[in-house]
Amino acid sequence: YNTITEGSSMSKTIKIKCNSCKYKVSLKEGITSLDTKDMLLNVDNELANAYNLLSKIKTKALKTKVVHMIHDGATLADTYGYQIMRCPECGELTSHFVFTLQTKEETFSPTYYCKTCKHKLNKISYTTALKGKCPKCHQKLVYVDTTYDD
C-alpha cells in the first residue's frame, strides 16, 4: 500500500460506486499541506484541534491514548496519512488516518475495525479497491472521479 511522507502534500478523494445497486463510497488517500508533524502532534492548542491527530480519529479511548503518548514525548513516524481499507469479511470499503507514534517504551499504530461486521480492516491500494466487488450486491465496482486537495 502507499505510504505518505511529510513534504509530499497531496491528498485525494476517490469516488467509487456500483451500477447495479445504490452503493457508493468516497475514499480519502494521502495527506494535505496542513498534515505536518508539528500540526498533527499539537494536541494542547484548541486552534489546532481541527487539524491535529485527534481530529483524524474517532474513538475516545484512542484519542486519550494518543494524548498520553504525545505528552510522554512521542514522535510521529515519517509515514502517515489517509489509507484505503477493506473488510476481509464483508468487503466494506473505507479510509482511515494511519500513523505510528513512538516513545522510548512503546510503539503504537491504531488498528481499525469494520463498522458493519467488526472485523479488522486490511490496508489496500486504490486499484485493489476498484478491482473488488460491491459489498452489497457483489457486482463490479466502477470509478466515478477523483478530487485533489493540497
Coordinates of N, CA, C and O in Angstrom, one line a residue:
Y1 N 0.8 -1.2 0.0 CA 0.0 0.0 0.0 C 0.9 1.2 0.0 O 2.0 1.2 0.3
N2 N 0.3 2.3 -0.3 CA 1.1 3.6 -0.4 C 1.4 4.1 1.0 O 0.5 4.1 1.9
T3 N 2.6 4.6 1.2 CA 2.9 5.3 2.4 C 3.2 6.8 2.0 O 3.7 7.1 0.9
I4 N 2.8 7.7 2.9 CA 2.9 9.1 2.6 C 4.0 9.7 3.5 O 4.0 9.4 4.7
T5 N 4.9 10.5 3.0 CA 5.9 11.1 3.8 C 5.7 12.6 3.9 O 5.3 13.2 2.9
E6 N 6.0 13.1 5.1 CA 5.8 14.6 5.2 C 6.6 15.3 4.1 O 7.7 14.9 3.8
G7 N 5.9 16.3 3.6 CA 6.5 17.0 2.5 C 5.9 16.7 1.1 O 5.9 17.5 0.2
S8 N 5.3 15.5 1.1 CA 4.6 15.1 -0.2 C 3.1 15.4 0.0 O 2.3 14.5 0.3
S9 N 2.8 16.7 0.0 CA 1.4 17.1 0.4 C 0.4 17.1 -0.8 O 0.3 18.0 -1.5
M10 N -0.3 16.0 -0.9 CA -1.4 15.9 -1.8 C -2.3 14.8 -1.3 O -1.9 13.7 -1.1
S11 N -3.5 15.2 -1.0 CA -4.5 14.1 -0.7 C -5.5 14.1 -1.8 O -5.7 15.1 -2.5
K12 N -6.2 13.0 -1.9 CA -7.2 12.9 -2.9 C -8.4 12.1 -2.3 O -8.2 11.3 -1.4
T13 N -9.5 12.4 -2.9 CA -10.7 11.7 -2.5 C -11.2 11.0 -3.8 O -11.4 11.6 -4.8
I14 N -11.3 9.6 -3.7 CA -11.7 8.8 -4.8 C -13.1 8.3 -4.6 O -13.4 7.8 -3.6
K15 N -13.9 8.6 -5.6 CA -15.3 8.1 -5.5 C -15.5 6.9 -6.4 O -15.1 6.8 -7.5
I16 N -16.1 5.8 -5.7 CA -16.4 4.6 -6.4 C -17.8 4.2 -6.2 O -18.4 4.6 -5.1
K17 N -18.5 3.6 -7.1 CA -19.9 3.2 -7.0 C -20.1 1.9 -7.6 O -19.3 1.3 -8.4
C18 N -21.3 1.4 -7.4 CA -21.8 0.2 -8.0 C -23.0 0.6 -9.0 O -23.9 1.3 -8.5
N19 N -22.9 0.2 -10.2 CA -24.0 0.5 -11.1 C -25.2 -0.4 -11.0 O -26.3 -0.1 -11.5
S20 N -25.0 -1.5 -10.2 CA -26.1 -2.5 -10.1 C -27.0 -2.2 -8.9 O -28.2 -2.5 -8.9
C21 N -26.5 -1.6 -7.9 CA -27.2 -1.2 -6.7 C -26.9 0.3 -6.4 O -26.2 1.0 -7.1
K22 N -27.3 0.8 -5.3 CA -27.1 2.2 -4.9 C -25.8 2.4 -4.1 O -25.6 3.5 -3.6
Y23 N -24.9 1.4 -4.0 CA -23.7 1.5 -3.2 C -22.8 2.6 -3.8 O -22.6 2.6 -5.0
K24 N -22.3 3.5 -3.0 CA -21.2 4.4 -3.4 C -20.4 4.8 -2.1 O -20.9 4.7 -1.0
V25 N -19.1 5.1 -2.4 CA -18.2 5.4 -1.3 C -17.2 6.4 -1.8 O -16.8 6.4 -2.9
S26 N -16.8 7.3 -0.9 CA -15.7 8.3 -1.1 C -14.6 7.8 -0.2 O -14.7 7.7 1.0
L27 N -13.4 7.6 -0.8 CA -12.2 7.1 -0.1 C -11.1 8.2 -0.1 O -10.7 8.6 -1.2
K28 N -10.6 8.5 1.1 CA -9.5 9.5 1.1 C -8.2 8.8 1.1 O -8.1 7.7 1.7
E29 N -7.2 9.4 0.5 CA -5.9 8.8 0.4 C -4.8 10.0 0.5 O -5.0 11.0 -0.2
G30 N -3.8 9.8 1.3 CA -2.7 10.8 1.4 C -2.8 11.8 2.5 O -3.5 11.6 3.5
I31 N -2.1 12.9 2.4 CA -2.1 14.0 3.4 C -2.3 15.3 2.7 O -2.0 15.5 1.5
T32 N -2.7 16.3 3.5 CA -2.8 17.7 3.0 C -1.6 18.5 3.4 O -0.8 18.0 4.3
S33 N -1.4 19.7 2.9 CA -0.3 20.5 3.4 C -0.4 20.9 4.8 O 0.6 21.2 5.4
L34 N -1.5 20.8 5.5 CA -1.7 21.0 6.9 C -1.2 19.8 7.8 O -1.1 20.0 9.0
D35 N -1.1 18.7 7.2 CA -0.7 17.5 7.9 C 0.8 17.3 8.2 O 1.4 16.3 7.8
T36 N 1.3 18.4 8.8 CA 2.8 18.3 9.2 C 2.9 17.7 10.5 O 1.9 17.6 11.3
K37 N 4.0 17.2 10.8 CA 4.2 16.5 12.2 C 3.9 17.5 13.3 O 3.2 17.1 14.2
D38 N 4.4 18.7 13.2 CA 4.1 19.7 14.2 C 2.6 19.9 14.4 O 2.1 20.0 15.6
M39 N 1.9 20.1 13.3 CA 0.4 20.3 13.5 C -0.3 19.1 14.0 O -1.1 19.2 14.9
L40 N 0.1 17.9 13.5 CA -0.6 16.7 14.0 C -0.3 16.4 15.5 O -1.2 15.8 16.2
L41 N 0.9 16.7 16.0 CA 1.2 16.5 17.4 C 0.8 17.6 18.3 O 0.9 17.5 19.5
N42 N 0.2 18.7 17.8 CA -0.2 19.8 18.6 C -1.6 19.6 19.2 O -2.6 20.0 18.7
V43 N -1.6 18.8 20.3 CA -2.9 18.5 21.0 C -3.3 19.4 22.1 O -4.3 19.2 22.7
D44 N -2.4 20.4 22.4 CA -2.7 21.3 23.5 C -3.2 22.7 23.1 O -3.4 23.5 24.0
N45 N -3.3 22.9 21.9 CA -3.8 24.2 21.4 C -5.1 24.0 20.7 O -5.3 23.3 19.7
E46 N -6.2 24.7 21.3 CA -7.5 24.5 20.8 C -7.6 24.9 19.3 O -8.5 24.4 18.6
L47 N -6.8 25.9 18.9 CA -6.9 26.3 17.5 C -6.4 25.2 16.5 O -6.8 25.2 15.3
A48 N -5.6 24.3 17.0 CA -5.1 23.2 16.2 C -6.0 22.0 16.1 O -5.8 21.1 15.4
N49 N -7.0 22.0 17.0 CA -7.9 20.8 17.1 C -8.6 20.4 15.8 O -8.9 19.2 15.7
A50 N -8.7 21.3 14.9 CA -9.4 20.9 13.6 C -8.4 20.2 12.7 O -8.8 19.5 11.7
Y51 N -7.1 20.2 13.0 CA -6.1 19.6 12.1 C -5.1 18.6 12.8 O -4.3 18.0 12.1
N52 N -5.2 18.5 14.1 CA -4.2 17.6 14.8 C -4.7 16.1 14.7 O -5.7 15.8 14.1
L53 N -3.9 15.2 15.2 CA -4.2 13.8 15.2 C -5.6 13.5 15.7 O -6.3 12.6 15.3
L54 N -6.0 14.2 16.8 CA -7.3 14.0 17.4 C -8.5 14.2 16.4 O -9.5 13.6 16.6
S55 N -8.3 15.1 15.5 CA -9.3 15.4 14.5 C -9.5 14.2 13.5 O -10.5 14.1 12.8
K56 N -8.5 13.3 13.4 CA -8.5 12.3 12.4 C -8.9 10.9 13.0 O -9.1 10.0 12.2
I57 N -9.1 10.9 14.3 CA -9.5 9.6 14.9 C -10.9 9.8 15.6 O -11.2 10.9 16.1
K58 N -11.6 8.7 15.8 CA -13.0 8.9 16.2 C -13.2 8.4 17.7 O -14.0 9.0 18.4
T59 N -12.6 7.4 18.1 CA -13.0 6.8 19.5 C -12.3 7.6 20.6 O -11.1 8.0 20.5
K60 N -13.0 7.8 21.7 CA -12.5 8.5 22.8 C -11.3 7.8 23.4 O -10.3 8.4 23.8
A61 N -11.3 6.5 23.5 CA -10.2 5.7 24.0 C -8.9 5.9 23.2 O -7.8 6.1 23.8
L62 N -9.0 5.9 21.9 CA -7.9 6.1 21.1 C -7.3 7.6 21.2 O -6.1 7.8 21.3
K63 N -8.3 8.5 21.3 CA -7.8 9.9 21.5 C -7.1 10.1 22.8 O -6.1 10.7 22.9
T64 N -7.6 9.4 23.9 CA -6.9 9.5 25.2 C -5.5 8.9 25.1 O -4.6 9.5 25.6
K65 N -5.4 7.8 24.4 CA -4.1 7.1 24.3 C -3.1 8.0 23.6 O -2.0 8.2 24.0
V66 N -3.6 8.6 22.5 CA -2.7 9.5 21.7 C -2.2 10.7 22.5 O -1.1 11.0 22.5
V67 N -3.1 11.3 23.2 CA -2.8 12.5 24.1 C -1.7 12.1 25.1 O -0.7 12.8 25.3
H68 N -1.9 11.0 25.8 CA -1.0 10.5 26.8 C 0.4 10.2 26.1 O 1.4 10.6 26.7
M69 N 0.4 9.6 25.0 CA 1.7 9.3 24.3 C 2.4 10.6 23.9 O 3.6 10.7 24.1
I70 N 1.7 11.5 23.4 CA 2.3 12.8 23.0 C 2.8 13.6 24.2 O 3.9 14.1 24.1
H71 N 2.1 13.6 25.3 CA 2.5 14.2 26.5 C 3.8 13.5 27.1 O 4.6 14.1 27.8
D72 N 3.9 12.2 26.7 CA 5.1 11.4 27.2 C 6.3 11.6 26.2 O 7.3 10.9 26.3
G73 N 6.1 12.5 25.2 CA 7.2 12.8 24.3 C 7.2 12.0 23.0 O 8.3 11.8 22.4
A74 N 6.1 11.4 22.7 CA 6.1 10.5 21.5 C 6.4 11.3 20.2 O 6.2 12.5 20.1
T75 N 7.1 10.6 19.3 CA 7.4 11.2 18.0 C 6.5 10.4 17.0 O 6.0 9.3 17.2
L76 N 6.2 11.1 15.9 CA 5.4 10.6 14.8 C 6.3 10.0 13.7 O 7.2 10.7 13.3
A77 N 6.1 8.7 13.4 CA 6.9 8.1 12.3 C 6.7 8.9 11.0 O 5.7 9.5 10.8
D78 N 7.7 8.8 10.1 CA 7.7 9.5 8.9 C 6.5 9.2 7.9 O 6.2 10.0 7.0
T79 N 6.0 8.0 8.0 CA 4.9 7.6 7.0 C 3.6 7.6 7.8 O 3.4 6.9 8.8
Y80 N 2.7 8.4 7.2 CA 1.4 8.6 7.8 C 0.4 9.2 6.8 O 0.9 9.7 5.7
G81 N -0.8 9.0 7.0 CA -1.8 9.6 6.1 C -3.1 8.8 5.9 O -3.2 7.7 6.5
Y82 N -4.0 9.3 5.2 CA -5.2 8.5 4.9 C -4.9 7.3 4.0 O -4.2 7.4 3.1
Q83 N -5.5 6.2 4.4 CA -5.2 4.9 3.7 C -6.5 4.2 3.4 O -7.4 4.2 4.3
I84 N -6.7 3.7 2.2 CA -7.9 3.0 1.9 C -7.8 1.6 2.5 O -6.8 1.0 2.6
M85 N -9.0 1.1 3.1 CA -9.0 -0.1 3.8 C -10.3 -0.9 3.3 O -11.3 -0.3 2.9
R86 N -10.2 -2.2 3.4 CA -11.3 -3.1 3.1 C -11.5 -4.2 4.2 O -10.5 -4.7 4.7
C87 N -12.7 -4.5 4.5 CA -13.0 -5.5 5.4 C -12.9 -6.9 4.7 O -13.5 -7.1 3.6
P88 N -12.1 -7.8 5.2 CA -11.9 -9.1 4.6 C -13.2 -10.0 4.7 O -13.3 -10.9 3.9
E89 N -14.0 -9.6 5.6 CA -15.2 -10.4 5.8 C -16.4 -10.0 4.9 O -16.9 -10.7 4.1
C90 N -16.8 -8.7 5.0 CA -18.0 -8.2 4.3 C -17.6 -7.4 3.0 O -18.5 -7.1 2.3
G91 N -16.4 -7.0 2.9 CA -15.9 -6.3 1.7 C -16.2 -4.8 1.8 O -15.9 -4.1 0.8
E92 N -16.7 -4.3 2.9 CA -16.9 -2.8 3.0 C -15.6 -2.0 2.8 O -14.5 -2.4 3.3
L93 N -15.7 -0.9 2.1 CA -14.6 -0.1 1.8 C -14.7 1.2 2.7 O -15.8 1.7 2.9
T94 N -13.5 1.7 3.2 CA -13.5 2.9 4.0 C -12.0 3.4 3.9 O -11.2 2.8 3.2
S95 N -11.8 4.5 4.6 CA -10.4 5.0 4.7 C -10.3 5.6 6.1 O -11.2 6.1 6.7
H96 N -9.1 5.4 6.6 CA -8.7 5.9 8.0 C -7.3 6.5 7.9 O -6.5 6.2 7.1
F97 N -7.1 7.4 8.9 CA -5.8 8.0 9.0 C -4.8 7.1 9.8 O -5.0 6.7 10.9
V98 N -3.8 6.6 9.1 CA -2.8 5.6 9.6 C -1.6 6.4 10.0 O -1.1 7.2 9.3
F99 N -1.1 6.0 11.2 CA 0.1 6.7 11.8 C 0.7 5.8 12.8 O 0.1 4.8 13.2
T100 N 2.0 6.1 13.1 CA 2.7 5.3 14.2 C 3.3 6.4 15.1 O 4.0 7.3 14.7
L101 N 3.0 6.2 16.4 CA 3.6 7.1 17.5 C 4.6 6.2 18.2 O 4.4 5.0 18.5
Q102 N 5.8 6.8 18.6 CA 6.8 6.1 19.2 C 7.3 6.9 20.5 O 7.6 8.1 20.4
T103 N 7.4 6.2 21.6 CA 8.1 6.7 22.8 C 9.2 5.7 23.1 O 9.4 4.7 22.4
K104 N 10.0 6.0 24.1 CA 11.1 5.0 24.4 C 10.5 3.6 24.8 O 11.1 2.6 24.6
E105 N 9.3 3.6 25.4 CA 8.7 2.4 25.9 C 7.8 1.7 25.0 O 7.5 0.5 25.1
E106 N 7.3 2.4 24.0 CA 6.1 1.9 23.2 C 6.1 2.4 21.8 O 6.5 3.6 21.5
T107 N 5.7 1.5 20.9 CA 5.4 1.9 19.5 C 3.9 1.6 19.3 O 3.5 0.5 19.6
F108 N 3.1 2.5 18.8 CA 1.7 2.3 18.7 C 1.2 2.8 17.3 O 1.5 3.9 16.9
S109 N 0.5 1.9 16.7 CA -0.3 2.2 15.4 C -1.7 1.8 15.7 O -1.9 0.6 16.1
P110 N -2.7 2.6 15.3 CA -4.1 2.2 15.6 C -4.5 1.0 14.7 O -4.0 0.9 13.5
T111 N -5.3 0.2 15.2 CA -6.0 -0.9 14.4 C -7.4 -0.4 14.1 O -8.1 0.0 15.1
Y112 N -7.9 -0.5 12.9 CA -9.2 -0.1 12.6 C -10.1 -1.3 12.3 O -9.6 -2.3 11.7
Y113 N -11.4 -1.2 12.7 CA -12.3 -2.3 12.5 C -13.5 -1.9 11.7 O -13.9 -0.7 11.7
C114 N -14.1 -2.8 11.0 CA -15.2 -2.6 10.1 C -16.4 -2.2 11.0 O -16.7 -2.8 12.0
K115 N -17.1 -1.1 10.6 CA -18.2 -0.6 11.4 C -19.5 -1.5 11.1 O -20.4 -1.5 11.9
T116 N -19.4 -2.3 10.0 CA -20.5 -3.2 9.7 C -20.5 -4.5 10.4 O -21.4 -4.9 11.0
C117 N -19.3 -5.2 10.4 CA -19.2 -6.5 11.0 C -18.1 -6.7 12.0 O -17.9 -7.8 12.5
K118 N -17.4 -5.6 12.3 CA -16.4 -5.6 13.4 C -15.1 -6.3 13.1 O -14.3 -6.5 14.0
H119 N -14.9 -6.8 11.9 CA -13.6 -7.5 11.6 C -12.5 -6.4 11.4 O -12.8 -5.3 11.0
K120 N -11.2 -6.8 11.6 CA -10.1 -6.0 11.4 C -10.0 -5.6 9.9 O -10.1 -6.5 9.1
L121 N -9.8 -4.3 9.6 CA -9.7 -3.9 8.3 C -8.3 -4.1 7.7 O -7.3 -4.0 8.5
N122 N -8.2 -4.4 6.4 CA -6.9 -4.5 5.7 C -6.6 -3.3 4.9 O -7.5 -2.8 4.2
K123 N -5.3 -2.8 4.9 CA -4.9 -1.7 4.0 C -4.8 -2.2 2.6 O -4.3 -3.3 2.4
I124 N -5.4 -1.5 1.7 CA -5.3 -1.8 0.3 C -5.1 -0.6 -0.6 O -5.2 0.5 -0.1
S125 N -4.7 -0.8 -1.8 CA -4.5 0.3 -2.8 C -5.8 0.6 -3.5 O -6.7 -0.1 -3.4
Y126 N -5.8 1.8 -4.1 CA -6.9 2.2 -4.9 C -7.3 1.2 -6.0 O -8.4 0.9 -6.2
T127 N -6.2 0.7 -6.7 CA -6.5 -0.2 -7.8 C -7.1 -1.5 -7.2 O -8.0 -2.1 -7.9
T128 N -6.6 -2.0 -6.1 CA -7.2 -3.2 -5.5 C -8.7 -2.9 -5.1 O -9.5 -3.8 -5.3
A129 N -9.0 -1.7 -4.6 CA -10.3 -1.4 -4.2 C -11.2 -1.4 -5.4 O -12.4 -2.0 -5.4
L130 N -10.8 -0.9 -6.5 CA -11.6 -0.8 -7.7 C -11.8 -2.2 -8.4 O -12.8 -2.5 -9.0
K131 N -10.8 -3.1 -8.2 CA -11.0 -4.5 -8.7 C -11.9 -5.3 -7.9 O -12.3 -6.4 -8.3
G132 N -12.2 -4.8 -6.7 CA -13.1 -5.6 -5.8 C -14.6 -5.6 -6.2 O -14.9 -4.9 -7.1
K133 N -15.3 -6.4 -5.5 CA -16.8 -6.5 -5.8 C -17.5 -5.6 -4.8 O -17.1 -5.3 -3.7
C134 N -18.7 -5.1 -5.2 CA -19.6 -4.3 -4.3 C -19.9 -5.1 -3.1 O -20.3 -6.3 -3.1
P135 N -19.7 -4.5 -1.9 CA -20.0 -5.2 -0.6 C -21.5 -5.5 -0.4 O -21.9 -6.4 0.4
K136 N -22.4 -4.8 -1.2 CA -23.8 -5.0 -1.0 C -24.3 -6.1 -2.0 O -25.0 -7.0 -1.5
C137 N -24.0 -6.0 -3.3 CA -24.6 -6.9 -4.3 C -23.6 -7.8 -5.0 O -24.0 -8.6 -5.8
H138 N -22.3 -7.6 -4.7 CA -21.2 -8.4 -5.2 C -21.0 -8.2 -6.7 O -20.4 -9.1 -7.4
Q139 N -21.5 -7.1 -7.3 CA -21.2 -6.9 -8.7 C -19.9 -6.0 -8.8 O -19.4 -5.6 -7.8
K140 N -19.5 -5.7 -10.0 CA -18.3 -4.9 -10.3 C -18.5 -3.5 -9.8 O -19.5 -2.9 -10.0
L141 N -17.4 -2.9 -9.2 CA -17.4 -1.5 -8.8 C -16.9 -0.7 -9.9 O -16.0 -1.2 -10.7
V142 N -17.3 0.5 -10.0 CA -16.8 1.4 -11.1 C -16.3 2.7 -10.5 O -16.8 3.2 -9.5
Y143 N -15.3 3.3 -11.1 CA -14.7 4.5 -10.8 C -15.6 5.7 -11.2 O -16.1 5.7 -12.3
V144 N -15.8 6.7 -10.3 CA -16.6 7.8 -10.6 C -15.7 9.0 -10.9 O -15.6 9.5 -12.0
D145 N -14.9 9.5 -9.9 CA -14.0 10.6 -10.1 C -13.0 10.7 -8.9 O -13.2 10.0 -7.9
T146 N -12.0 11.6 -9.1 CA -11.0 11.9 -8.1 C -11.0 13.4 -7.9 O -10.9 14.1 -8.9
T147 N -11.0 13.8 -6.7 CA -10.7 15.3 -6.4 C -9.5 15.3 -5.6 O -9.2 14.5 -4.7
Y148 N -8.7 16.4 -5.8 CA -7.4 16.6 -5.1 C -7.5 17.8 -4.2 O -8.1 18.8 -4.5
D149 N -6.9 17.6 -3.0 CA -6.7 18.7 -2.0 C -5.2 18.9 -1.8 O -4.4 18.0 -2.0
D150 N -4.9 20.1 -1.4 CA -3.4 20.3 -1.1 C -3.2 20.6 0.3 O -4.1 20.5 1.1

